[in-house]
Amino acid sequence: MSDPRTGVEPYAPELIEARWRQRWEERRTNAVDLRAAERPYFNLMMFPYPSAEGLHVGNVFAFVGSDIHGRFRRLQGWGVFEPIGFDAFGIHSENYALKVNTHPGKLIPANIARFREQLKRVGLMVDWDHELSTTDPRYYTWTQWIFLQLFKAGLAVKKKAPVNWCPECKTVLANEQVIDGFCERHPQVRVHQRLLEQWFFKITDYAERLLENLETLDWSESTRLMQTNWIGRSEGAELAFAMPTGDTIRVFTTRPDTVFGATYMVLAPEHPLVEKLTTREQQHAVREYRRQAAAQDIVTRRVGDREKTGVFTGSYARNPATGESIPVWIADYVLMEYGTGAIMAVPAHDERDYEFATTFDLPVRQVIQPNASAATSDPARGSSIPYTGWDGVMVNSGAFDGMPCADAAREITAWLARTGAGTATVQYRLHDWCISRQRYWGPPIPIIYCDACGTVPVPTADLPVLLPPIDDFRPDETGVSPLARHEEWYRVPCPACGAPARRETDVSDTFLDSSWYFLRYPSTEFDDRPFDAALTSRWLPVKCYIGGNEHAVLHLMYARFIIMVLHDLGHLGFAEPFTRFRAHGTIVKDGAKMSKSRGNVVVPDEYLAKWGADTFRMYLMFLGPYQEGGDFRDQGIAGQRRFLDKVWSLVRTAVRGTAGAEHGTAMRKLHQTIRGVTEDMEELRYNTAIAKLMEYVNVLRGRGDAAEDAAETDGGEGVPAELLHPLAIMLAPFAPHFAEECWERLGGRSSVFNAAWPAFDAGLAREEEIELVVQVNGKVRGRLKVSPGLSESEAVRRALADDGVRRFVNGEDVKQAIYVPDRLVNLVV
RNA sequence: GCCCGGGUGGCGGAAUGGGCAGACGCAAGGGACUUAAAAUCCCUGGGGGGCAACCCCGUGCGGGUUCGACUCCCGCCCCGGGCACCA
């Protein structure tokens, strides 16, 4: 069907997109030969959790941005591998399954099928032959294998740890699921703390390397900063405070310079020495305090603005610097999981210690005299106590009096070290990674407990430990995994001695599944190895990883850790998985966060059906800077469609052959566009890249500022195909189906994605005449048309000849002339 | 509280090794075509003043540096995100 007046058939996205989806599949356009491809480029997008709701517009935004990068690299001549998979284990899937009372093993395949169809509709350059799901035994065999590697290396250990427990949900909650001490799903139910045996990965052993390596990675700055803060490195000293009993309380401090001001000590309520230190008289009070602390959930305990509480143990320790006996207290503001679980309290130079000392009337001794400028820098406080800065000198500190704090920190540590009471150390905020889940929907942890042999790893040959398809997967109040109710499953002979033994009934954390999925993609065909050595060294590390910053800390940190361990164990030739990482932004709807309760959730299917994938992709990339996100407004989409319509009509009316002299303006604009778009594509500046393509199209249509003398292309003559080929290529990453169709109609062969990204020619981009801005005293008073490369003296002469300029110079002497070649001349009078 | 990111027309957003603020798009108003509408095409468009050429003001607020500041420095305010009794 064609327009009766112009005779041009209209742009019909549904037909075009269906046709090209089919051709891509038939011709295997998106598949790359993993063994032979030249310049291999692993383009990775964060695989989705296949929710029952289907693909979210946030997923589409993320994937399209990554896909555009992959397609751009392919056009630049790289062999691009762009796989996708599904992160389908985990509490999220399990909770949904419980809600609708259907087994997750049944739901997940259906969800994945739906996701797959939606993703195909978006037009990603995905090689579907390498699709994977973390719930597939062919996959989680190797997740279990990774656990065993860590276990054998001594990096997987079982220890007791406190967890959040909701009596209503009858399950353990993640810290993120506890809100101000209450369960997120039961706002009236207080969460309790329970002590459970858990498997931990010793990620803290890798803290220093995880931190150091960050500097070598080309990652989004925000992501790198979050990881840095999460690791939380602090330099300081570990000091020993001796007890009359012969015990020693070890403390970590970042301020060893203040040790002369330590007037009391505080232990965490759970500290192992508490029982021993507590005197008979204090026993009742201490026991009661510890009971209360234990009943609190972890999150409440950590809220910072609570009033200080605590009790005296009855015992005293010796300050190694002063030799004084100082009281030992317990208080919940000291956390067992940081440092040594004990502190020396210096109330004169620490806010928390000061507050505690004031509450319990403990002595405060100033040991730092702030320098004059520092002391008065906080007028709100009248007094310089507590002073926590570094800008001061020591007082009340024996031989160290008068020394600047920073020097004293070093000197005092060295002095205490000579008596064995101190060592310079480093502490990290990072905690070991608890991977146990008392849940059903995950890979069983491959461990067997035998009375005779102890903790025995499942032999690799026996993997996978299949997750049995039980019906009663709902967690109950016992706090043990649903698998623990299935004796027929967990009773097994010990692999070492054959005696009756018992399987571990916990499953592992979803983050373990996702910490290595990118290793699996190139090797999905193999059942006898997690990843093939040759393919892995060819394709990894990942060249570009794009994903949301919500995974900046956990997923990316865990993945780096696992890869580093596998490297150290000799399985991989690289220690960092992602050479380049870019965080994309989030999109909001009409200025507000999307949520079901607001009813403003953008459902991609509706937009894909109405506008087609190409228009929708273009709009998503145009609505804001990709790395910041933007505001999705329905009204804006039509603009992208109009743009494609304009390109379409240029293509349909194009004339064969090359551009002539009369197309000088268009040719110049083309090369300026090639330069600008190429730079933008490198930096993921998709919104401005699209804007530049629009400008070029405006010029081709004889419109816009740069068009001026380009009207020759207007008037039914048609634009030469030479000027449209590069446009089709530059548009291809954004609107792949559309670009294919244009390419074909312009006489292109095979796929536009087998073409080469256009080359920039500086000579063709050069302007013959430029506008020079003339300022007088910094204000624009005129403009000159000049040829590039004008000399300063000539520029000033021409500027002074301008009527408008002369009015403002007003006959006065020009004191100074600033000349920025080809940009402006500023006359100072 | 600490650490990031950000405040620019009616709206989304351009422009920061200091150098024409508002690219590109949306919405709007006016016009052409049409019996009419849609679509399409053309014109206008930060605020104020002037018949006009032009002039003044304008990038969250207050100072500063500079021939020149959205951009750099100092001090605030507001919004978004991360961490939070980390010793």
PDB file of C-alpha atoms in Angstrom, chain A residues 23-190:
ATOM      1  CA  ARG A  23      15.977 -13.688   8.528  1.00  0.00           C
ATOM      2  CA  TRP A  24      18.387 -13.229  11.430  1.00  0.00           C
ATOM      3  CA  GLU A  25      17.334 -16.604  12.723  1.00  0.00           C
ATOM      4  CA  GLU A  26      17.512 -18.345   9.338  1.00  0.00           C
ATOM      5  CA  ARG A  27      20.837 -16.807   8.397  1.00  0.00           C
ATOM      6  CA  ARG A  28      22.242 -17.086  11.915  1.00  0.00           C
ATOM      7  CA  THR A  29      23.213 -13.437  11.707  1.00  0.00           C
ATOM      8  CA  ASN A  30      23.604 -13.096  15.471  1.00  0.00           C
ATOM      9  CA  ALA A  31      25.722 -16.205  15.995  1.00  0.00           C
ATOM     10  CA  VAL A  32      29.454 -15.842  16.208  1.00  0.00           C
ATOM     11  CA  ASP A  33      31.893 -18.679  15.601  1.00  0.00           C
ATOM     12  CA  LEU A  34      33.365 -18.999  19.065  1.00  0.00           C
ATOM     13  CA  ARG A  35      36.362 -21.006  17.889  1.00  0.00           C
ATOM     14  CA  ALA A  36      37.285 -18.991  14.811  1.00  0.00           C
ATOM     15  CA  ALA A  37      36.025 -15.449  15.314  1.00  0.00           C
ATOM     16  CA  GLU A  38      38.635 -12.755  14.888  1.00  0.00           C
ATOM     17  CA  ARG A  39      38.922  -9.958  17.418  1.00  0.00           C
ATOM     18  CA  PRO A  40      36.655 -11.682  19.963  1.00  0.00           C
ATOM     19  CA  TYR A  41      34.519  -9.281  21.951  1.00  0.00           C
ATOM     20  CA  PHE A  42      32.459 -10.545  24.876  1.00  0.00           C
ATOM     21  CA  ASN A  43      29.608  -8.111  25.328  1.00  0.00           C
ATOM     22  CA  LEU A  44      27.790  -8.938  28.550  1.00  0.00           C
ATOM     23  CA  MET A  45      24.486  -7.754  29.938  1.00  0.00           C
ATOM     24  CA  MET A  46      23.273  -8.615  33.445  1.00  0.00           C
ATOM     25  CA  PHE A  47      21.040 -11.634  33.056  1.00  0.00           C
ATOM     26  CA  PRO A  48      17.521 -11.145  34.385  1.00  0.00           C
ATOM     27  CA  TYR A  49      15.528 -12.876  37.054  1.00  0.00           C
ATOM     28  CA  PRO A  50      12.558 -14.244  35.073  1.00  0.00           C
ATOM     29  CA  SER A  51       9.679 -12.886  37.118  1.00  0.00           C
ATOM     30  CA  ALA A  52       6.076 -13.901  36.604  1.00  0.00           C
ATOM     31  CA  GLU A  53       5.230 -10.334  35.612  1.00  0.00           C
ATOM     32  CA  GLY A  54       7.397 -10.612  32.524  1.00  0.00           C
ATOM     33  CA  LEU A  55      10.011  -8.284  31.171  1.00  0.00           C
ATOM     34  CA  HIS A  56      10.154  -4.892  32.871  1.00  0.00           C
ATOM     35  CA  VAL A  57      10.900  -1.720  30.948  1.00  0.00           C
ATOM     36  CA  GLY A  58      13.971  -1.322  33.153  1.00  0.00           C
ATOM     37  CA  ASN A  59      15.250  -4.645  31.770  1.00  0.00           C
ATOM     38  CA  VAL A  60      14.607  -3.439  28.228  1.00  0.00           C
ATOM     39  CA  PHE A  61      16.450  -0.191  28.893  1.00  0.00           C
ATOM     40  CA  ALA A  62      19.433  -2.094  30.275  1.00  0.00           C
ATOM     41  CA  PHE A  63      19.554  -4.686  27.488  1.00  0.00           C
ATOM     42  CA  VAL A  64      19.031  -2.257  24.641  1.00  0.00           C
ATOM     43  CA  GLY A  65      21.864  -0.060  25.859  1.00  0.00           C
ATOM     44  CA  SER A  66      24.153  -3.074  26.009  1.00  0.00           C
ATOM     45  CA  ASP A  67      22.907  -4.394  22.671  1.00  0.00           C
ATOM     46  CA  ILE A  68      23.633  -1.060  21.008  1.00  0.00           C
ATOM     47  CA  HIS A  69      27.168  -1.245  22.279  1.00  0.00           C
ATOM     48  CA  GLY A  70      27.547  -4.812  20.993  1.00  0.00           C
ATOM     49  CA  ARG A  71      26.165  -3.938  17.569  1.00  0.00           C
ATOM     50  CA  PHE A  72      28.404  -0.878  17.387  1.00  0.00           C
ATOM     51  CA  ARG A  73      31.464  -2.990  18.143  1.00  0.00           C
ATOM     52  CA  ARG A  74      30.428  -5.524  15.538  1.00  0.00           C
ATOM     53  CA  LEU A  75      30.158  -2.773  12.921  1.00  0.00           C
ATOM     54  CA  GLN A  76      33.651  -1.741  13.943  1.00  0.00           C
ATOM     55  CA  GLY A  77      34.838  -5.197  12.993  1.00  0.00           C
ATOM     56  CA  TRP A  78      34.841  -7.092  16.271  1.00  0.00           C
ATOM     57  CA  GLY A  79      33.553 -10.648  16.587  1.00  0.00           C
ATOM     58  CA  VAL A  80      30.866  -9.926  19.138  1.00  0.00           C
ATOM     59  CA  PHE A  81      29.453 -12.599  21.429  1.00  0.00           C
ATOM     60  CA  GLU A  82      26.282 -11.400  23.096  1.00  0.00           C
ATOM     61  CA  PRO A  83      24.664 -14.146  25.170  1.00  0.00           C
ATOM     62  CA  ILE A  84      21.821 -14.063  27.661  1.00  0.00           C
ATOM     63  CA  GLY A  85      20.465 -16.346  30.356  1.00  0.00           C
ATOM     64  CA  PHE A  86      18.233 -16.497  33.394  1.00  0.00           C
ATOM     65  CA  ASP A  87      18.963 -16.091  37.075  1.00  0.00           C
ATOM     66  CA  ALA A  88      16.065 -18.244  38.148  1.00  0.00           C
ATOM     67  CA  PHE A  89      16.933 -19.648  41.583  1.00  0.00           C
ATOM     68  CA  GLY A  90      16.332 -17.743  44.776  1.00  0.00           C
ATOM     69  CA  ILE A  91      13.935 -16.513  47.406  1.00  0.00           C
ATOM     70  CA  HIS A  92      12.166 -14.191  44.977  1.00  0.00           C
ATOM     71  CA  SER A  93      11.005 -17.056  42.758  1.00  0.00           C
ATOM     72  CA  GLU A  94      10.292 -19.188  45.786  1.00  0.00           C
ATOM     73  CA  ASN A  95       8.112 -16.616  47.515  1.00  0.00           C
ATOM     74  CA  TYR A  96       6.103 -16.139  44.358  1.00  0.00           C
ATOM     75  CA  ALA A  97       5.685 -19.891  44.023  1.00  0.00           C
ATOM     76  CA  LEU A  98       4.418 -20.045  47.618  1.00  0.00           C
ATOM     77  CA  LYS A  99       2.007 -17.205  46.952  1.00  0.00           C
ATOM     78  CA  VAL A 100       0.386 -18.857  43.952  1.00  0.00           C
ATOM     79  CA  ASN A 101       0.872 -22.290  45.478  1.00  0.00           C
ATOM     80  CA  THR A 102       2.640 -23.775  42.484  1.00  0.00           C
ATOM     81  CA  HIS A 103       5.982 -25.485  42.434  1.00  0.00           C
ATOM     82  CA  PRO A 104       8.787 -23.173  41.253  1.00  0.00           C
ATOM     83  CA  GLY A 105      10.046 -25.987  39.067  1.00  0.00           C
ATOM     84  CA  LYS A 106       6.848 -25.603  37.102  1.00  0.00           C
ATOM     85  CA  LEU A 107       6.617 -21.811  37.131  1.00  0.00           C
ATOM     86  CA  ILE A 108      10.156 -20.985  36.113  1.00  0.00           C
ATOM     87  CA  PRO A 109      10.170 -22.699  32.703  1.00  0.00           C
ATOM     88  CA  ALA A 110       6.952 -20.886  31.822  1.00  0.00           C
ATOM     89  CA  ASN A 111       8.381 -17.553  32.932  1.00  0.00           C
ATOM     90  CA  ILE A 112      11.549 -18.174  30.966  1.00  0.00           C
ATOM     91  CA  ALA A 113       9.573 -19.040  27.849  1.00  0.00           C
ATOM     92  CA  ARG A 114       7.713 -15.758  28.141  1.00  0.00           C
ATOM     93  CA  PHE A 115      10.902 -13.775  28.734  1.00  0.00           C
ATOM     94  CA  ARG A 116      12.543 -15.412  25.746  1.00  0.00           C
ATOM     95  CA  GLU A 117       9.725 -14.361  23.428  1.00  0.00           C
ATOM     96  CA  GLN A 118       9.721 -10.818  24.807  1.00  0.00           C
ATOM     97  CA  LEU A 119      13.473 -10.511  24.471  1.00  0.00           C
ATOM     98  CA  LYS A 120      13.346 -11.713  20.883  1.00  0.00           C
ATOM     99  CA  ARG A 121      10.726  -9.089  20.162  1.00  0.00           C
ATOM    100  CA  VAL A 122      13.131  -6.367  21.356  1.00  0.00           C
ATOM    101  CA  GLY A 123      15.587  -7.353  18.639  1.00  0.00           C
ATOM    102  CA  LEU A 124      18.723  -8.078  20.657  1.00  0.00           C
ATOM    103  CA  MET A 125      21.778  -9.467  18.868  1.00  0.00           C
ATOM    104  CA  VAL A 126      21.669 -12.455  21.198  1.00  0.00           C
ATOM    105  CA  ASP A 127      23.099 -15.822  20.258  1.00  0.00           C
ATOM    106  CA  TRP A 128      20.335 -18.038  21.618  1.00  0.00           C
ATOM    107  CA  ASP A 129      22.399 -21.205  21.229  1.00  0.00           C
ATOM    108  CA  HIS A 130      24.187 -20.238  24.439  1.00  0.00           C
ATOM    109  CA  GLU A 131      21.183 -19.453  26.604  1.00  0.00           C
ATOM    110  CA  LEU A 132      21.455 -20.781  30.159  1.00  0.00           C
ATOM    111  CA  SER A 133      19.435 -21.012  33.342  1.00  0.00           C
ATOM    112  CA  THR A 134      20.968 -21.257  36.801  1.00  0.00           C
ATOM    113  CA  THR A 135      18.256 -23.794  37.740  1.00  0.00           C
ATOM    114  CA  ASP A 136      19.373 -26.240  35.068  1.00  0.00           C
ATOM    115  CA  PRO A 137      21.262 -29.182  36.670  1.00  0.00           C
ATOM    116  CA  ARG A 138      23.742 -28.873  33.793  1.00  0.00           C
ATOM    117  CA  TYR A 139      24.489 -25.440  35.189  1.00  0.00           C
ATOM    118  CA  TYR A 140      24.280 -25.897  38.929  1.00  0.00           C
ATOM    119  CA  THR A 141      26.447 -28.992  38.784  1.00  0.00           C
ATOM    120  CA  TRP A 142      29.228 -26.495  38.326  1.00  0.00           C
ATOM    121  CA  THR A 143      27.936 -24.055  40.897  1.00  0.00           C
ATOM    122  CA  GLN A 144      28.357 -26.942  43.335  1.00  0.00           C
ATOM    123  CA  TRP A 145      31.754 -27.688  41.830  1.00  0.00           C
ATOM    124  CA  ILE A 146      32.820 -24.111  42.593  1.00  0.00           C
ATOM    125  CA  PHE A 147      31.698 -24.542  46.186  1.00  0.00           C
ATOM    126  CA  LEU A 148      33.887 -27.630  46.398  1.00  0.00           C
ATOM    127  CA  GLN A 149      36.896 -25.762  44.996  1.00  0.00           C
ATOM    128  CA  LEU A 150      36.526 -23.165  47.741  1.00  0.00           C
ATOM    129  CA  PHE A 151      35.970 -25.837  50.360  1.00  0.00           C
ATOM    130  CA  LYS A 152      39.136 -27.671  49.383  1.00  0.00           C
ATOM    131  CA  ALA A 153      41.071 -24.407  49.434  1.00  0.00           C
ATOM    132  CA  GLY A 154      39.886 -23.726  52.980  1.00  0.00           C
ATOM    133  CA  LEU A 155      37.881 -20.721  51.829  1.00  0.00           C
ATOM    134  CA  ALA A 156      34.480 -22.258  52.659  1.00  0.00           C
ATOM    135  CA  VAL A 157      33.998 -22.710  56.397  1.00  0.00           C
ATOM    136  CA  LYS A 158      31.059 -23.429  58.655  1.00  0.00           C
ATOM    137  CA  LYS A 159      30.516 -21.191  61.658  1.00  0.00           C
ATOM    138  CA  LYS A 160      27.771 -19.855  63.892  1.00  0.00           C
ATOM    139  CA  ALA A 161      26.259 -16.547  62.891  1.00  0.00           C
ATOM    140  CA  PRO A 162      23.319 -14.429  63.955  1.00  0.00           C
ATOM    141  CA  VAL A 163      20.465 -14.107  61.470  1.00  0.00           C
ATOM    142  CA  ASN A 164      17.127 -12.270  61.359  1.00  0.00           C
ATOM    143  CA  TRP A 165      14.097 -14.407  62.032  1.00  0.00           C
ATOM    144  CA  CYS A 166      10.488 -13.437  61.426  1.00  0.00           C
ATOM    145  CA  PRO A 167       8.120 -15.576  63.559  1.00  0.00           C
ATOM    146  CA  GLU A 168       5.264 -14.807  61.188  1.00  0.00           C
ATOM    147  CA  CYS A 169       7.055 -15.697  57.942  1.00  0.00           C
ATOM    148  CA  LYS A 170       8.689 -18.569  59.779  1.00  0.00           C
ATOM    149  CA  THR A 171      11.909 -17.936  58.022  1.00  0.00           C
ATOM    150  CA  VAL A 172      15.200 -16.179  58.001  1.00  0.00           C
ATOM    151  CA  LEU A 173      15.227 -12.695  56.503  1.00  0.00           C
ATOM    152  CA  ALA A 174      17.986 -10.861  54.750  1.00  0.00           C
ATOM    153  CA  ASN A 175      19.049  -7.600  56.375  1.00  0.00           C
ATOM    154  CA  GLU A 176      17.396  -5.775  53.476  1.00  0.00           C
ATOM    155  CA  GLN A 177      14.063  -7.311  54.439  1.00  0.00           C
ATOM    156  CA  VAL A 178      14.122  -5.876  57.950  1.00  0.00           C
ATOM    157  CA  ILE A 179      12.769  -2.342  58.236  1.00  0.00           C
ATOM    158  CA  ASP A 180      13.425  -0.508  61.499  1.00  0.00           C
ATOM    159  CA  GLY A 181      13.380  -3.773  63.362  1.00  0.00           C
ATOM    160  CA  PHE A 182      10.171  -5.088  61.848  1.00  0.00           C
ATOM    161  CA  CYS A 183       9.468  -7.576  59.087  1.00  0.00           C
ATOM    162  CA  GLU A 184       8.888  -5.914  55.737  1.00  0.00           C
ATOM    163  CA  ARG A 185       5.851  -8.084  55.079  1.00  0.00           C
ATOM    164  CA  HIS A 186       4.504  -7.931  58.641  1.00  0.00           C
ATOM    165  CA  PRO A 187       4.985  -4.360  59.846  1.00  0.00           C
ATOM    166  CA  GLN A 188       3.650  -5.261  63.312  1.00  0.00           C
ATOM    167  CA  VAL A 189       5.962  -8.225  63.844  1.00  0.00           C
ATOM    168  CA  ARG A 190       9.342  -7.706  65.460  1.00  0.00           C
TER     169      ARG A 190
END
